[in-house]
Amino acid sequence: MSFKTFTSFLVAGVIAASAAHAQAPALQSQNDAEKARITALVAEAAKEGSLTYWDTVLQPATKNALLPAFIDHYGLPKTFKIEFSEIAPSNMITRLEQEAKAGRATVDVAAIASPIWVAAQARAGALMKYESPEYKNYSMVAEAGLVENGFYAFNGAYVFVPMWDPDKVKVAGDSWKDVLSVLQEGRVSVGNGAASDATIMTYIGLKTAMGKDYVEALAAKKPVFIPKSETIASRVVTGEDMMAFMGMPTRAYQLNQKGANLKYVLPKEGVTLLPQNFFIMANATHPASSKLWFDFILSEKGQKIIVEKEAMISGRNGFTSPIPDYAPAINKLHLVHIDWNKMTPDDLQAARREWMAIFKQ
Amino acid sequence: MDGYFQTVITTSLSDQDVWTRRIERWVPGLAIALGVFLAVIPVAATLLRSLTLDGTDGLTLIHYTKLFTDPRAQLAARNTLIIGTSVTLGSALLGFLLAWIVSRTEIPGRRAFELLNLVPFFTSPYVGAMAWQYLTAPNSGLLVYLARNWLGLDLSFLRINSIGGVIWVLVLFYTPFIYLFVIGPMRNLNGALEDAARVHGLGFIDTMRRITIPLLAPALLSGAIVVFVTSAGLFDVPVILATPYAIPTIPALIFESIGYPSDFGRAAALGTMMMLVIVGLILVQKYIIGNRRFETVSGKGYSPRPAKLGPLSHLTCLAIEIFYIGFGAILPLIAVLLVALSPIWKGWFDPNRATLENFRYVLEEFDMTQHAILNSTFLSVLGATLIVALGFLQAYRLQSRQGWLAKTLQPILSMPNGIPGIIFGLGILILLIRTPLYGTYWIILIAYVAHYFPFAMRSIGALLMSLSPELEQSARSCGATWWQTLRMVVIPLSRPGLIATWLMLFIILVRELGSTILLYGQGTETISVAMLLLSEQNFLYVAALAIVQVALLSLAFALLSRNSKSLFQ
């Protein structure tokens, strides 16, 4: 190879590399310090080559949509991989607790709707402290006590609300009371409060909004206790249940795309927001990739993909939902205010015992 | 047999060296020692956890006192006892009948039935329970719909969401356990004993009651213990059919205890009680078997003759087979297949909307499936082989030494079976999380071997009880070494039982989830883990993967049995 050819290749390489960096959207309209920080993280993440991400709600198809956008956003190598699992909450908690105790981490980043547990992990030093620049875009939910800056945010939130097939049931009105009046005994489902945190959190919100009498009236309808949101929605589609009292709009969105006809209501007295808390493990073995992933998921671009694919509610300030019918803007919701940071695991257990007594489960 | 002993004599004269004797003494002993090690550590860890309270020093009985004063736990114990006992009796009856029909009658299609009887075993009980829910759910079941709209019948009395429903599904899916335990010894049964009974005037039923069943008692009892423990400890079926209707069971309580906030002490106390139940059952088994002899395979060349059946009996046998395969395999598989071919399940199959999309997703888009199939195959083949080898050596040693030590060791070695999978997995996780084994195949393999070697030990032990000691003694008196005796006499005669045990373990390990879910790492996921992760997304995907799993296992077993007259002969 002649000197001239070599020089041409070198110049072309430098231009290509510069262009790639210049084109990386994450670097656009950033100040120099932030550009330098991101560039260093990208270089480190490229060396790491992958990260492991566990989530209790997001589906593999959503990860498949997020990954190329993530690579493109930071100009990472196309070979960058995300080892992803959608896993049940109890299994995730057991694994992460045991790994944290042993000072190990096979999981870098995780998300779970269990704010009391996540807050306890942050206090115990199991979560990485990371001052993401994206926190400033989540000031509204931070004020509501739903995230703790420096430790955890949420990648989306969901609610459990009444869901039905309008061809089989007519619900007039938008009150919790309107829903109760059409329930048939034994043909309504609720979550499995004996084993699900999200169900108990919803119960706490429902009791706050409507009082214990309302919950007792619901229990008198002899509901069935279904553990998975997918099964809850599917039972309404087949007609096995006339109503899912704790249905997840995400499931209505996904099943309606396949030909179901599910409708839900956000009752005017208020709903309980279940934040899918999102954090990096303290001993993460891919720290640079984890930080970039954390920032990306919270970015406008990441939130848009998650909301479009999962119909989750974004906590980002001023976010415009691409599917407002299923995932309304957070400021359009009437939320029952519960300060999860002030609740302890014992409070959660006490609420669970109360649920078990009311529902005779 | 002459050829055998000629070979034994010729080779044994040159092979008797000091190493052979050392191996003879140490190998089975080491297998026992390894078994004790593998049993004691998780058992002790579970016991200790049940006696301690987080954040406090010292031992406490608080988890037990709470359980004994909790009416829900008492109800769960009662339900679990009813389920375990009924499933054991139902599976024992059906499994015994099926093994007898396949091995001792000449009904048409015996060879096909031998494989078809195993098909329910290839399906996970979770999928089986979902299939029966789709078939008989009171407001949306396929059979309920068909009966109502085509026949004008009301099938609401079926009540699949009840203890009866759980028992029905578990009997269908646990019958192959007894079938596999019994079919080998039944094929080896000395027909002269039954002939003698008939010559002395006993009828068919009396011969069965006084000769056949008692001779198969060790295998039947071993199988019954396995069925009781696994069905009583199984979480998948009650969680679909009973838990939603506020019918508590012990496995459901264990699942609740490991949720957040977790109460591992309570879960361990429940696990310890399950272990005590298994020890009790083994002592009962010992009492029933006592010091009686069960040799059905001796040096004399008898083999069981096919039963002479009239046309009505033939028809009855055929009806039993059709009943079992129909309800245990065909109907649930049709339900699962229809669900898997639907873009969305609305309670009825719409052929105009049939699609292979769920199969495409599972096999192509869900990148875990392919390596999960490979991982499961690797772990199950290696695991089943190691467990059978270990179980064989242990059973052989315990069989040949009937002293107090052997009698004490047998219940201890059986205890890991009593620990529910999730508790066992947690014990292994805590024990090995700081080692390089964590996140690798090997931690899963260790859990499999430690949890399931008692299955093999009991199953093979029952088999060895049926071999007359005169066979081994003859070989040894002709100068055969220990290894030669094993290789040329004991192992060939035990082959049907060893194959049955291996197959049973292979399937158990393919379906294993309790331990695996806490031990798998990225890249070491198994089919059960993939199914669980798919179930978090959509049951239609699980249905597609279940069909793939049944197809692969049926194909493998069909190929395996193609070159032999019978898989168990």
mmCIF file of C-alpha atoms in Angstrom, chain B residues 159-446:
data_model
loop_
_atom_site.group_PDB
_atom_site.id
_atom_site.type_symbol
_atom_site.label_atom_id
_atom_site.label_comp_id
_atom_site.label_asym_id
_atom_site.label_seq_id
_atom_site.Cartn_x
_atom_site.Cartn_y
_atom_site.Cartn_z
ATOM 1 C CA ARG B 159 -66.330 -27.824 38.272
ATOM 2 C CA ILE B 160 -62.733 -27.858 37.122
ATOM 3 C CA ASN B 161 -61.974 -25.025 39.573
ATOM 4 C CA SER B 162 -62.152 -27.196 42.665
ATOM 5 C CA ILE B 163 -60.074 -29.700 44.579
ATOM 6 C CA GLY B 164 -61.702 -32.378 42.416
ATOM 7 C CA GLY B 165 -60.493 -30.562 39.295
ATOM 8 C CA VAL B 166 -56.935 -30.403 40.626
ATOM 9 C CA ILE B 167 -57.050 -34.124 41.457
ATOM 10 C CA TRP B 168 -58.410 -34.983 37.989
ATOM 11 C CA VAL B 169 -55.649 -33.109 36.168
ATOM 12 C CA LEU B 170 -52.892 -34.403 38.452
ATOM 13 C CA VAL B 171 -54.042 -38.029 38.153
ATOM 14 C CA LEU B 172 -53.873 -37.737 34.363
ATOM 15 C CA PHE B 173 -50.387 -36.248 34.450
ATOM 16 C CA TYR B 174 -48.907 -38.401 37.252
ATOM 17 C CA THR B 175 -50.167 -41.788 36.062
ATOM 18 C CA PRO B 176 -47.036 -42.218 33.858
ATOM 19 C CA PHE B 177 -44.870 -42.069 37.020
ATOM 20 C CA ILE B 178 -46.460 -45.251 38.381
ATOM 21 C CA TYR B 179 -46.563 -46.730 34.893
ATOM 22 C CA LEU B 180 -42.808 -46.235 34.524
ATOM 23 C CA PHE B 181 -42.068 -47.565 38.004
ATOM 24 C CA VAL B 182 -44.132 -50.705 37.500
ATOM 25 C CA ILE B 183 -43.710 -51.678 33.870
ATOM 26 C CA GLY B 184 -40.113 -52.932 34.210
ATOM 27 C CA PRO B 185 -40.693 -55.208 37.231
ATOM 28 C CA MET B 186 -43.977 -56.363 35.679
ATOM 29 C CA ARG B 187 -42.172 -57.471 32.539
ATOM 30 C CA ASN B 188 -39.589 -59.264 34.698
ATOM 31 C CA LEU B 189 -42.217 -60.995 36.815
ATOM 32 C CA ASN B 190 -41.704 -64.704 37.237
ATOM 33 C CA GLY B 191 -44.733 -66.198 35.516
ATOM 34 C CA ALA B 192 -44.321 -69.486 37.391
ATOM 35 C CA LEU B 193 -45.630 -67.860 40.565
ATOM 36 C CA GLU B 194 -48.852 -66.786 38.885
ATOM 37 C CA ASP B 195 -49.129 -70.178 37.169
ATOM 38 C CA ALA B 196 -48.748 -71.907 40.508
ATOM 39 C CA ALA B 197 -51.497 -69.768 41.995
ATOM 40 C CA ARG B 198 -53.849 -70.621 39.149
ATOM 41 C CA VAL B 199 -53.002 -74.334 39.363
ATOM 42 C CA HIS B 200 -54.018 -74.186 43.012
ATOM 43 C CA GLY B 201 -57.399 -72.802 42.058
ATOM 44 C CA LEU B 202 -57.053 -69.035 42.386
ATOM 45 C CA GLY B 203 -59.003 -66.963 39.888
ATOM 46 C CA PHE B 204 -57.685 -63.985 37.958
ATOM 47 C CA ILE B 205 -58.615 -61.346 40.564
ATOM 48 C CA ASP B 206 -57.287 -63.413 43.485
ATOM 49 C CA THR B 207 -54.037 -64.121 41.616
ATOM 50 C CA MET B 208 -53.644 -60.434 41.012
ATOM 51 C CA ARG B 209 -54.454 -59.592 44.652
ATOM 52 C CA ARG B 210 -52.371 -62.285 46.306
ATOM 53 C CA ILE B 211 -49.461 -62.752 43.898
ATOM 54 C CA THR B 212 -48.969 -60.034 41.271
ATOM 55 C CA ILE B 213 -49.643 -56.895 43.340
ATOM 56 C CA PRO B 214 -47.695 -58.069 46.433
ATOM 57 C CA LEU B 215 -44.698 -58.981 44.235
ATOM 58 C CA LEU B 216 -44.767 -55.510 42.716
ATOM 59 C CA ALA B 217 -45.240 -53.836 46.110
ATOM 60 C CA PRO B 218 -41.728 -52.305 46.309
ATOM 61 C CA ALA B 219 -42.085 -50.666 42.871
ATOM 62 C CA LEU B 220 -45.674 -49.595 43.520
ATOM 63 C CA LEU B 221 -44.848 -48.122 46.915
ATOM 64 C CA SER B 222 -41.763 -46.330 45.615
ATOM 65 C CA GLY B 223 -43.793 -44.864 42.759
ATOM 66 C CA ALA B 224 -46.600 -43.934 45.140
ATOM 67 C CA ILE B 225 -44.206 -42.013 47.394
ATOM 68 C CA VAL B 226 -42.796 -40.117 44.425
ATOM 69 C CA VAL B 227 -46.311 -39.274 43.212
ATOM 70 C CA PHE B 228 -47.492 -38.201 46.656
ATOM 71 C CA VAL B 229 -44.538 -35.931 47.298
ATOM 72 C CA THR B 230 -44.408 -34.356 43.847
ATOM 73 C CA SER B 231 -48.159 -33.913 43.429
ATOM 74 C CA ALA B 232 -48.586 -32.512 46.937
ATOM 75 C CA GLY B 233 -45.644 -30.169 46.384
ATOM 76 C CA LEU B 234 -46.596 -29.066 42.869
ATOM 77 C CA PHE B 235 -47.452 -25.408 42.537
ATOM 78 C CA ASP B 236 -48.437 -25.066 38.852
ATOM 79 C CA VAL B 237 -51.781 -26.872 38.829
ATOM 80 C CA PRO B 238 -53.369 -25.515 42.034
ATOM 81 C CA VAL B 239 -52.327 -21.966 41.123
ATOM 82 C CA ILE B 240 -54.398 -22.172 37.932
ATOM 83 C CA LEU B 241 -57.338 -24.245 39.097
ATOM 84 C CA ALA B 242 -57.666 -23.683 42.859
ATOM 85 C CA THR B 243 -55.895 -20.523 44.067
ATOM 86 C CA PRO B 244 -58.126 -18.160 42.015
ATOM 87 C CA TYR B 245 -61.111 -19.611 43.867
ATOM 88 C CA ALA B 246 -59.612 -19.108 47.343
ATOM 89 C CA ILE B 247 -58.787 -22.798 47.790
ATOM 90 C CA PRO B 248 -55.417 -22.722 49.579
ATOM 91 C CA THR B 249 -52.755 -25.417 49.248
ATOM 92 C CA ILE B 250 -49.300 -25.749 50.832
ATOM 93 C CA PRO B 251 -47.394 -24.999 47.569
ATOM 94 C CA ALA B 252 -49.476 -21.817 47.146
ATOM 95 C CA LEU B 253 -48.587 -20.758 50.702
ATOM 96 C CA ILE B 254 -44.900 -21.366 49.943
ATOM 97 C CA PHE B 255 -45.197 -19.226 46.816
ATOM 98 C CA GLU B 256 -46.804 -16.441 48.851
ATOM 99 C CA SER B 257 -44.027 -16.698 51.446
ATOM 100 C CA ILE B 258 -41.291 -16.021 48.918
ATOM 101 C CA GLY B 259 -43.060 -12.948 47.513
ATOM 102 C CA TYR B 260 -42.328 -9.489 48.883
ATOM 103 C CA PRO B 261 -41.972 -8.963 51.791
ATOM 104 C CA SER B 262 -40.549 -12.483 51.842
ATOM 105 C CA ASP B 263 -40.883 -14.853 54.780
ATOM 106 C CA PHE B 264 -38.359 -17.568 54.016
ATOM 107 C CA GLY B 265 -38.661 -18.892 57.586
ATOM 108 C CA ARG B 266 -42.322 -19.707 57.005
ATOM 109 C CA ALA B 267 -41.526 -21.227 53.611
ATOM 110 C CA ALA B 268 -38.752 -23.328 55.173
ATOM 111 C CA ALA B 269 -41.072 -24.484 57.984
ATOM 112 C CA LEU B 270 -43.555 -25.659 55.354
ATOM 113 C CA GLY B 271 -40.701 -27.374 53.495
ATOM 114 C CA THR B 272 -39.515 -29.083 56.695
ATOM 115 C CA MET B 273 -42.982 -30.438 57.324
ATOM 116 C CA MET B 274 -43.048 -31.821 53.805
ATOM 117 C CA MET B 275 -39.723 -33.542 54.550
ATOM 118 C CA LEU B 276 -41.137 -35.084 57.712
ATOM 119 C CA VAL B 277 -44.068 -36.402 55.707
ATOM 120 C CA ILE B 278 -41.707 -38.107 53.274
ATOM 121 C CA VAL B 279 -39.678 -39.661 56.100
ATOM 122 C CA GLY B 280 -42.943 -40.938 57.561
ATOM 123 C CA LEU B 281 -43.973 -42.402 54.225
ATOM 124 C CA ILE B 282 -40.655 -44.171 53.825
ATOM 125 C CA LEU B 283 -40.985 -45.694 57.287
ATOM 126 C CA VAL B 284 -44.480 -46.878 56.355
ATOM 127 C CA GLN B 285 -43.050 -48.355 53.163
ATOM 128 C CA LYS B 286 -40.364 -50.145 55.194
ATOM 129 C CA TYR B 287 -43.022 -51.474 57.549
ATOM 130 C CA ILE B 288 -45.182 -52.799 54.729
ATOM 131 C CA ILE B 289 -42.290 -54.388 52.917
ATOM 132 C CA GLY B 290 -40.732 -55.631 56.156
ATOM 133 C CA ASN B 291 -38.335 -58.510 55.773
ATOM 134 C CA ARG B 292 -40.307 -60.236 53.078
ATOM 135 C CA ARG B 293 -38.649 -61.237 49.842
ATOM 136 C CA PHE B 294 -39.715 -59.890 46.463
ATOM 137 C CA GLU B 295 -37.450 -61.719 44.061
ATOM 138 C CA THR B 296 -39.239 -62.203 40.790
ATOM 139 C CA VAL B 297 -36.185 -62.629 38.607
ATOM 140 C CA SER B 298 -34.204 -65.760 39.304
ATOM 141 C CA GLY B 299 -31.870 -68.047 37.443
ATOM 142 C CA LYS B 300 -34.742 -70.137 36.175
ATOM 143 C CA GLY B 301 -35.963 -69.189 32.760
ATOM 144 C CA TYR B 302 -39.584 -68.298 33.434
ATOM 145 C CA SER B 303 -41.217 -65.353 31.822
ATOM 146 C CA PRO B 304 -44.726 -64.037 32.372
ATOM 147 C CA ARG B 305 -47.277 -65.345 29.939
ATOM 148 C CA PRO B 306 -49.850 -63.001 28.423
ATOM 149 C CA ALA B 307 -53.166 -63.150 30.232
ATOM 150 C CA LYS B 308 -55.869 -65.039 28.419
ATOM 151 C CA LEU B 309 -58.712 -62.580 28.065
ATOM 152 C CA GLY B 310 -62.212 -62.971 26.735
ATOM 153 C CA PRO B 311 -63.627 -60.536 24.153
ATOM 154 C CA LEU B 312 -65.314 -58.434 26.836
ATOM 155 C CA SER B 313 -62.079 -58.142 28.857
ATOM 156 C CA HIS B 314 -60.201 -57.242 25.690
ATOM 157 C CA LEU B 315 -62.725 -54.521 25.029
ATOM 158 C CA THR B 316 -62.464 -53.257 28.611
ATOM 159 C CA CYS B 317 -58.667 -53.038 28.348
ATOM 160 C CA LEU B 318 -58.975 -51.163 25.081
ATOM 161 C CA ALA B 319 -61.552 -48.831 26.622
ATOM 162 C CA ILE B 320 -59.220 -48.067 29.552
ATOM 163 C CA GLU B 321 -56.400 -47.220 27.143
ATOM 164 C CA ILE B 322 -58.652 -45.055 24.973
ATOM 165 C CA PHE B 323 -60.050 -43.333 28.063
ATOM 166 C CA TYR B 324 -56.585 -42.503 29.374
ATOM 167 C CA ILE B 325 -55.022 -41.439 26.097
ATOM 168 C CA GLY B 326 -58.165 -39.515 25.155
ATOM 169 C CA PHE B 327 -58.380 -37.513 28.373
ATOM 170 C CA GLY B 328 -54.681 -37.431 29.240
ATOM 171 C CA ALA B 329 -53.212 -36.681 25.827
ATOM 172 C CA ILE B 330 -55.564 -36.110 22.908
ATOM 173 C CA LEU B 331 -58.139 -33.717 24.367
ATOM 174 C CA PRO B 332 -55.652 -31.460 26.185
ATOM 175 C CA LEU B 333 -53.322 -31.425 23.198
ATOM 176 C CA ILE B 334 -56.163 -30.504 20.841
ATOM 177 C CA ALA B 335 -57.093 -27.645 23.175
ATOM 178 C CA VAL B 336 -53.487 -26.437 23.389
ATOM 179 C CA LEU B 337 -53.039 -26.754 19.611
ATOM 180 C CA LEU B 338 -56.198 -24.757 18.849
ATOM 181 C CA VAL B 339 -55.080 -22.054 21.268
ATOM 182 C CA ALA B 340 -51.595 -22.017 19.721
ATOM 183 C CA LEU B 341 -53.071 -21.600 16.225
ATOM 184 C CA SER B 342 -55.226 -18.610 17.227
ATOM 185 C CA PRO B 343 -54.176 -14.958 17.054
ATOM 186 C CA ILE B 344 -56.316 -14.387 20.137
ATOM 187 C CA TRP B 345 -58.337 -16.866 22.173
ATOM 188 C CA LYS B 346 -62.002 -15.957 22.500
ATOM 189 C CA GLY B 347 -63.190 -19.282 23.861
ATOM 190 C CA TRP B 348 -63.726 -20.814 20.429
ATOM 191 C CA PHE B 349 -61.415 -21.679 17.501
ATOM 192 C CA ASP B 350 -61.974 -19.632 14.363
ATOM 193 C CA PRO B 351 -60.417 -21.551 11.410
ATOM 194 C CA ASN B 352 -60.628 -18.443 9.216
ATOM 195 C CA ARG B 353 -58.191 -16.662 11.513
ATOM 196 C CA ALA B 354 -55.841 -19.605 12.116
ATOM 197 C CA THR B 355 -52.207 -18.538 12.113
ATOM 198 C CA LEU B 356 -48.727 -19.884 12.754
ATOM 199 C CA GLU B 357 -47.663 -16.534 14.161
ATOM 200 C CA ASN B 358 -47.341 -17.864 17.737
ATOM 201 C CA PHE B 359 -45.027 -20.653 16.528
ATOM 202 C CA ARG B 360 -43.024 -18.146 14.477
ATOM 203 C CA TYR B 361 -42.645 -15.863 17.488
ATOM 204 C CA VAL B 362 -41.578 -18.687 19.796
ATOM 205 C CA LEU B 363 -39.162 -20.293 17.352
ATOM 206 C CA GLU B 364 -37.741 -17.230 15.585
ATOM 207 C CA GLU B 365 -38.355 -13.955 17.359
ATOM 208 C CA PHE B 366 -38.066 -15.089 20.981
ATOM 209 C CA ASP B 367 -34.310 -15.637 20.904
ATOM 210 C CA MET B 368 -34.304 -17.695 24.104
ATOM 211 C CA THR B 369 -36.224 -20.686 22.683
ATOM 212 C CA GLN B 370 -33.478 -22.245 20.609
ATOM 213 C CA HIS B 371 -30.773 -22.215 23.217
ATOM 214 C CA ALA B 372 -33.344 -23.152 25.902
ATOM 215 C CA ILE B 373 -34.092 -26.360 23.962
ATOM 216 C CA LEU B 374 -30.364 -27.130 23.682
ATOM 217 C CA ASN B 375 -29.740 -26.281 27.352
ATOM 218 C CA SER B 376 -32.627 -28.442 28.529
ATOM 219 C CA THR B 377 -31.451 -31.349 26.409
ATOM 220 C CA PHE B 378 -27.877 -31.057 27.684
ATOM 221 C CA LEU B 379 -28.819 -30.640 31.347
ATOM 222 C CA SER B 380 -31.507 -33.317 31.286
ATOM 223 C CA VAL B 381 -29.429 -35.952 29.473
ATOM 224 C CA LEU B 382 -26.370 -35.375 31.652
ATOM 225 C CA GLY B 383 -28.418 -34.929 34.828
ATOM 226 C CA ALA B 384 -30.514 -38.068 34.302
ATOM 227 C CA THR B 385 -27.388 -40.099 33.493
ATOM 228 C CA LEU B 386 -25.498 -38.921 36.574
ATOM 229 C CA ILE B 387 -28.510 -39.422 38.824
ATOM 230 C CA VAL B 388 -29.167 -42.952 37.536
ATOM 231 C CA ALA B 389 -25.484 -43.859 38.022
ATOM 232 C CA LEU B 390 -25.453 -42.419 41.539
ATOM 233 C CA GLY B 391 -28.839 -43.898 42.443
ATOM 234 C CA PHE B 392 -27.819 -47.299 41.142
ATOM 235 C CA LEU B 393 -24.654 -47.419 43.237
ATOM 236 C CA GLN B 394 -26.494 -46.223 46.335
ATOM 237 C CA ALA B 395 -29.363 -48.664 45.905
ATOM 238 C CA TYR B 396 -26.910 -51.481 45.243
ATOM 239 C CA ARG B 397 -24.965 -50.773 48.421
ATOM 240 C CA LEU B 398 -28.085 -50.303 50.572
ATOM 241 C CA GLN B 399 -29.585 -53.472 49.130
ATOM 242 C CA SER B 400 -26.546 -55.575 49.882
ATOM 243 C CA ARG B 401 -26.053 -54.185 53.414
ATOM 244 C CA GLN B 402 -29.205 -54.443 55.505
ATOM 245 C CA GLY B 403 -27.658 -53.353 58.789
ATOM 246 C CA TRP B 404 -28.801 -50.497 61.014
ATOM 247 C CA LEU B 405 -26.693 -47.982 59.106
ATOM 248 C CA ALA B 406 -28.376 -48.808 55.820
ATOM 249 C CA LYS B 407 -31.802 -48.634 57.477
ATOM 250 C CA THR B 408 -30.981 -45.234 58.980
ATOM 251 C CA LEU B 409 -29.453 -43.843 55.832
ATOM 252 C CA GLN B 410 -32.368 -44.663 53.557
ATOM 253 C CA PRO B 411 -34.841 -42.103 55.035
ATOM 254 C CA ILE B 412 -32.056 -39.497 55.297
ATOM 255 C CA LEU B 413 -31.098 -39.975 51.684
ATOM 256 C CA SER B 414 -34.733 -39.596 50.670
ATOM 257 C CA MET B 415 -35.258 -36.242 52.374
ATOM 258 C CA PRO B 416 -34.246 -33.894 49.523
ATOM 259 C CA ASN B 417 -37.320 -35.107 47.614
ATOM 260 C CA GLY B 418 -39.536 -33.642 50.294
ATOM 261 C CA ILE B 419 -38.160 -30.137 49.896
ATOM 262 C CA PRO B 420 -40.196 -28.082 47.436
ATOM 263 C CA GLY B 421 -38.127 -27.102 44.387
ATOM 264 C CA ILE B 422 -38.171 -23.377 45.079
ATOM 265 C CA ILE B 423 -36.888 -23.849 48.658
ATOM 266 C CA PHE B 424 -34.273 -26.301 47.447
ATOM 267 C CA GLY B 425 -33.192 -23.847 44.742
ATOM 268 C CA LEU B 426 -32.959 -21.074 47.306
ATOM 269 C CA GLY B 427 -30.722 -23.254 49.501
ATOM 270 C CA ILE B 428 -28.397 -23.988 46.582
ATOM 271 C CA LEU B 429 -28.420 -20.314 45.573
ATOM 272 C CA ILE B 430 -27.377 -19.153 49.045
ATOM 273 C CA LEU B 431 -24.752 -21.893 49.247
ATOM 274 C CA LEU B 432 -23.112 -21.314 45.862
ATOM 275 C CA ILE B 433 -23.799 -17.694 44.933
ATOM 276 C CA ARG B 434 -20.294 -16.613 45.952
ATOM 277 C CA THR B 435 -18.621 -19.337 43.896
ATOM 278 C CA PRO B 436 -17.727 -19.273 40.190
ATOM 279 C CA LEU B 437 -20.472 -21.861 39.670
ATOM 280 C CA TYR B 438 -23.157 -19.194 40.009
ATOM 281 C CA GLY B 439 -24.753 -18.333 36.670
ATOM 282 C CA THR B 440 -23.324 -21.443 34.945
ATOM 283 C CA TYR B 441 -24.829 -24.749 33.855
ATOM 284 C CA TRP B 442 -23.082 -26.515 36.705
ATOM 285 C CA ILE B 443 -25.041 -24.910 39.519
ATOM 286 C CA ILE B 444 -28.258 -26.091 37.853
ATOM 287 C CA LEU B 445 -26.811 -29.564 37.364
ATOM 288 C CA ILE B 446 -25.748 -29.777 41.021
#
